[in-house]
PDB file of C-alpha atoms in Angstrom:
ATOM      1  CA  UNK A   1      12.081  -7.609   2.146  1.00 61.00           C
ATOM      2  CA  UNK A   2      10.383  -5.470   4.658  1.00 85.00           C
ATOM      3  CA  UNK A   3       7.671  -3.073   3.642  1.00 92.00           C
ATOM      4  CA  UNK A   4       8.875   0.214   2.209  1.00 95.00           C
ATOM      5  CA  UNK A   5       8.192   3.680   3.557  1.00 97.00           C
ATOM      6  CA  UNK A   6       6.584   5.717   0.651  1.00 97.00           C
ATOM      7  CA  UNK A   7       6.822   9.508   0.622  1.00 97.00           C
ATOM      8  CA  UNK A   8       6.262  12.089  -2.067  1.00 96.00           C
ATOM      9  CA  UNK A   9      10.034  12.274  -2.645  1.00 97.00           C
ATOM     10  CA  UNK A  10      10.309   8.451  -3.569  1.00 97.00           C
ATOM     11  CA  UNK A  11       6.891   7.844  -4.914  1.00 97.00           C
ATOM     12  CA  UNK A  12       7.745   7.989  -8.538  1.00 96.00           C
ATOM     13  CA  UNK A  13      10.880   5.712  -8.019  1.00 96.00           C
ATOM     14  CA  UNK A  14       9.415   3.178  -6.028  1.00 96.00           C
ATOM     15  CA  UNK A  15       5.857   3.055  -7.207  1.00 96.00           C
ATOM     16  CA  UNK A  16       5.333   4.720 -10.673  1.00 95.00           C
ATOM     17  CA  UNK A  17       8.590   3.351 -12.075  1.00 94.00           C
ATOM     18  CA  UNK A  18       8.355  -0.012 -10.288  1.00 94.00           C
ATOM     19  CA  UNK A  19       8.601  -3.078 -12.611  1.00 94.00           C
ATOM     20  CA  UNK A  20       6.520  -5.065 -10.201  1.00 95.00           C
ATOM     21  CA  UNK A  21       3.048  -4.264  -8.897  1.00 96.00           C
ATOM     22  CA  UNK A  22       3.111  -2.063  -5.702  1.00 97.00           C
ATOM     23  CA  UNK A  23       0.621  -2.713  -2.860  1.00 97.00           C
ATOM     24  CA  UNK A  24       0.001   0.725  -1.097  1.00 98.00           C
ATOM     25  CA  UNK A  25      -1.048   0.916   2.493  1.00 98.00           C
ATOM     26  CA  UNK A  26      -2.538   4.090   3.294  1.00 98.00           C
ATOM     27  CA  UNK A  27      -2.391   4.237   7.187  1.00 98.00           C
ATOM     28  CA  UNK A  28      -1.881   6.212  10.334  1.00 97.00           C
ATOM     29  CA  UNK A  29      -0.508   5.301  13.669  1.00 96.00           C
ATOM     30  CA  UNK A  30      -3.419   6.190  15.616  1.00 97.00           C
ATOM     31  CA  UNK A  31      -5.712   3.812  13.334  1.00 97.00           C
ATOM     32  CA  UNK A  32      -6.633   0.554  14.988  1.00 97.00           C
ATOM     33  CA  UNK A  33      -7.469  -1.420  11.953  1.00 97.00           C
ATOM     34  CA  UNK A  34      -4.323  -0.190  10.314  1.00 97.00           C
ATOM     35  CA  UNK A  35      -2.473  -1.832  13.140  1.00 96.00           C
ATOM     36  CA  UNK A  36      -4.516  -5.017  12.598  1.00 96.00           C
ATOM     37  CA  UNK A  37      -3.702  -5.286   8.816  1.00 96.00           C
ATOM     38  CA  UNK A  38       0.076  -4.479   9.428  1.00 96.00           C
ATOM     39  CA  UNK A  39       1.430  -7.909  10.196  1.00 96.00           C
ATOM     40  CA  UNK A  40      -0.308  -9.267   7.271  1.00 96.00           C
ATOM     41  CA  UNK A  41       1.200  -6.890   4.769  1.00 96.00           C
ATOM     42  CA  UNK A  42       4.642  -7.710   6.383  1.00 96.00           C
ATOM     43  CA  UNK A  43       3.928 -11.491   5.563  1.00 96.00           C
ATOM     44  CA  UNK A  44       2.928 -10.487   2.017  1.00 96.00           C
ATOM     45  CA  UNK A  45       6.001  -8.294   1.632  1.00 95.00           C
ATOM     46  CA  UNK A  46       8.382 -11.142   2.559  1.00 95.00           C
ATOM     47  CA  UNK A  47       6.370 -13.797   0.706  1.00 95.00           C
ATOM     48  CA  UNK A  48       5.978 -11.996  -2.513  1.00 94.00           C
ATOM     49  CA  UNK A  49       9.649 -10.676  -2.674  1.00 92.00           C
ATOM     50  CA  UNK A  50      10.868 -10.267  -6.262  1.00 91.00           C
ATOM     51  CA  UNK A  51       7.182 -10.337  -7.601  1.00 94.00           C
ATOM     52  CA  UNK A  52       5.583  -7.480  -5.652  1.00 95.00           C
ATOM     53  CA  UNK A  53       6.415  -4.684  -3.261  1.00 96.00           C
ATOM     54  CA  UNK A  54       4.492  -3.388  -0.292  1.00 97.00           C
ATOM     55  CA  UNK A  55       4.603   0.289   0.488  1.00 97.00           C
ATOM     56  CA  UNK A  56       3.212   2.022   3.485  1.00 98.00           C
ATOM     57  CA  UNK A  57       1.901   5.778   2.973  1.00 98.00           C
ATOM     58  CA  UNK A  58       1.141   7.536   6.499  1.00 98.00           C
ATOM     59  CA  UNK A  59      -1.740   9.834   5.825  1.00 98.00           C
ATOM     60  CA  UNK A  60      -0.681  12.148   8.510  1.00 97.00           C
ATOM     61  CA  UNK A  61       2.807  12.819   7.038  1.00 97.00           C
ATOM     62  CA  UNK A  62       1.894  12.402   3.292  1.00 97.00           C
ATOM     63  CA  UNK A  63      -1.349  14.361   3.047  1.00 97.00           C
ATOM     64  CA  UNK A  64      -0.589  15.325  -0.771  1.00 96.00           C
ATOM     65  CA  UNK A  65      -0.241  11.622  -1.767  1.00 96.00           C
ATOM     66  CA  UNK A  66      -3.535  10.808   0.424  1.00 97.00           C
ATOM     67  CA  UNK A  67      -5.331  13.698  -1.371  1.00 96.00           C
ATOM     68  CA  UNK A  68      -4.128  12.585  -4.891  1.00 96.00           C
ATOM     69  CA  UNK A  69      -5.374   9.214  -4.445  1.00 96.00           C
ATOM     70  CA  UNK A  70      -8.818  10.446  -2.646  1.00 96.00           C
ATOM     71  CA  UNK A  71      -8.138   8.443   0.489  1.00 97.00           C
ATOM     72  CA  UNK A  72     -11.227   9.216   2.671  1.00 95.00           C
ATOM     73  CA  UNK A  73     -10.922   6.171   5.100  1.00 96.00           C
ATOM     74  CA  UNK A  74      -8.121   4.119   6.197  1.00 97.00           C
ATOM     75  CA  UNK A  75      -6.676   1.686   5.892  1.00 98.00           C
ATOM     76  CA  UNK A  76      -6.985   2.078   2.135  1.00 98.00           C
ATOM     77  CA  UNK A  77      -5.106  -0.569   0.135  1.00 98.00           C
ATOM     78  CA  UNK A  78      -4.230   0.006  -3.629  1.00 98.00           C
ATOM     79  CA  UNK A  79      -2.409  -1.898  -6.071  1.00 97.00           C
ATOM     80  CA  UNK A  80      -0.398   0.169  -8.715  1.00 97.00           C
ATOM     81  CA  UNK A  81       0.749  -1.782 -11.798  1.00 96.00           C
ATOM     82  CA  UNK A  82       2.456  -0.073 -14.648  1.00 93.00           C
ATOM     83  CA  UNK A  83       1.671   3.335 -13.053  1.00 92.00           C
ATOM     84  CA  UNK A  84      -1.939   2.916 -12.777  1.00 94.00           C
ATOM     85  CA  UNK A  85      -4.252   1.759  -9.904  1.00 96.00           C
ATOM     86  CA  UNK A  86      -5.531  -1.700 -10.777  1.00 96.00           C
ATOM     87  CA  UNK A  87      -7.348  -2.624  -7.339  1.00 96.00           C
ATOM     88  CA  UNK A  88      -8.570  -0.898  -4.362  1.00 96.00           C
ATOM     89  CA  UNK A  89      -9.949  -2.000  -1.106  1.00 96.00           C
ATOM     90  CA  UNK A  90     -10.970  -0.256   2.055  1.00 96.00           C
ATOM     91  CA  UNK A  91     -10.643  -1.662   5.537  1.00 96.00           C
ATOM     92  CA  UNK A  92      -9.281  -4.717   6.922  1.00 95.00           C
ATOM     93  CA  UNK A  93      -9.177  -7.562   4.437  1.00 95.00           C
ATOM     94  CA  UNK A  94      -8.113 -11.206   4.790  1.00 96.00           C
ATOM     95  CA  UNK A  95      -4.480 -12.146   3.308  1.00 96.00           C
ATOM     96  CA  UNK A  96      -6.046 -14.114   0.524  1.00 96.00           C
ATOM     97  CA  UNK A  97      -8.036 -11.137  -0.534  1.00 96.00           C
ATOM     98  CA  UNK A  98      -4.996  -8.884  -0.389  1.00 96.00           C
ATOM     99  CA  UNK A  99      -2.780 -11.355  -2.297  1.00 96.00           C
ATOM    100  CA  UNK A 100      -5.630 -11.665  -5.029  1.00 95.00           C
ATOM    101  CA  UNK A 101      -5.568  -8.067  -5.376  1.00 95.00           C
ATOM    102  CA  UNK A 102      -1.842  -8.349  -6.512  1.00 93.00           C
ATOM    103  CA  UNK A 103      -2.440 -10.915  -8.948  1.00 87.00           C
ATOM    104  CA  UNK A 104      -5.347  -9.477 -10.948  1.00 74.00           C
TER     105      UNK A 104
END
């Protein structure tokens, strides 16, 4: 499964009501570090299909969601489980650190 584009319109159905944990990537097209972590997130979305989802939130297009989660720097990665944020990381992280966030 590829990453999912998350908007305020599909946030509840894709994130809050998800049966599996959702890794959210708050990013922007002009952000170099965001482009660096994107291939890793694609790999994770394929490898963890069925046990986790990866959603991308463009902070320039979804300012309400970025504000709601108090995103100050990008990339910001958050894991949402059962409707609550269970882990957060700011900046580029190695793949094993990101996977560990989903497993906590």
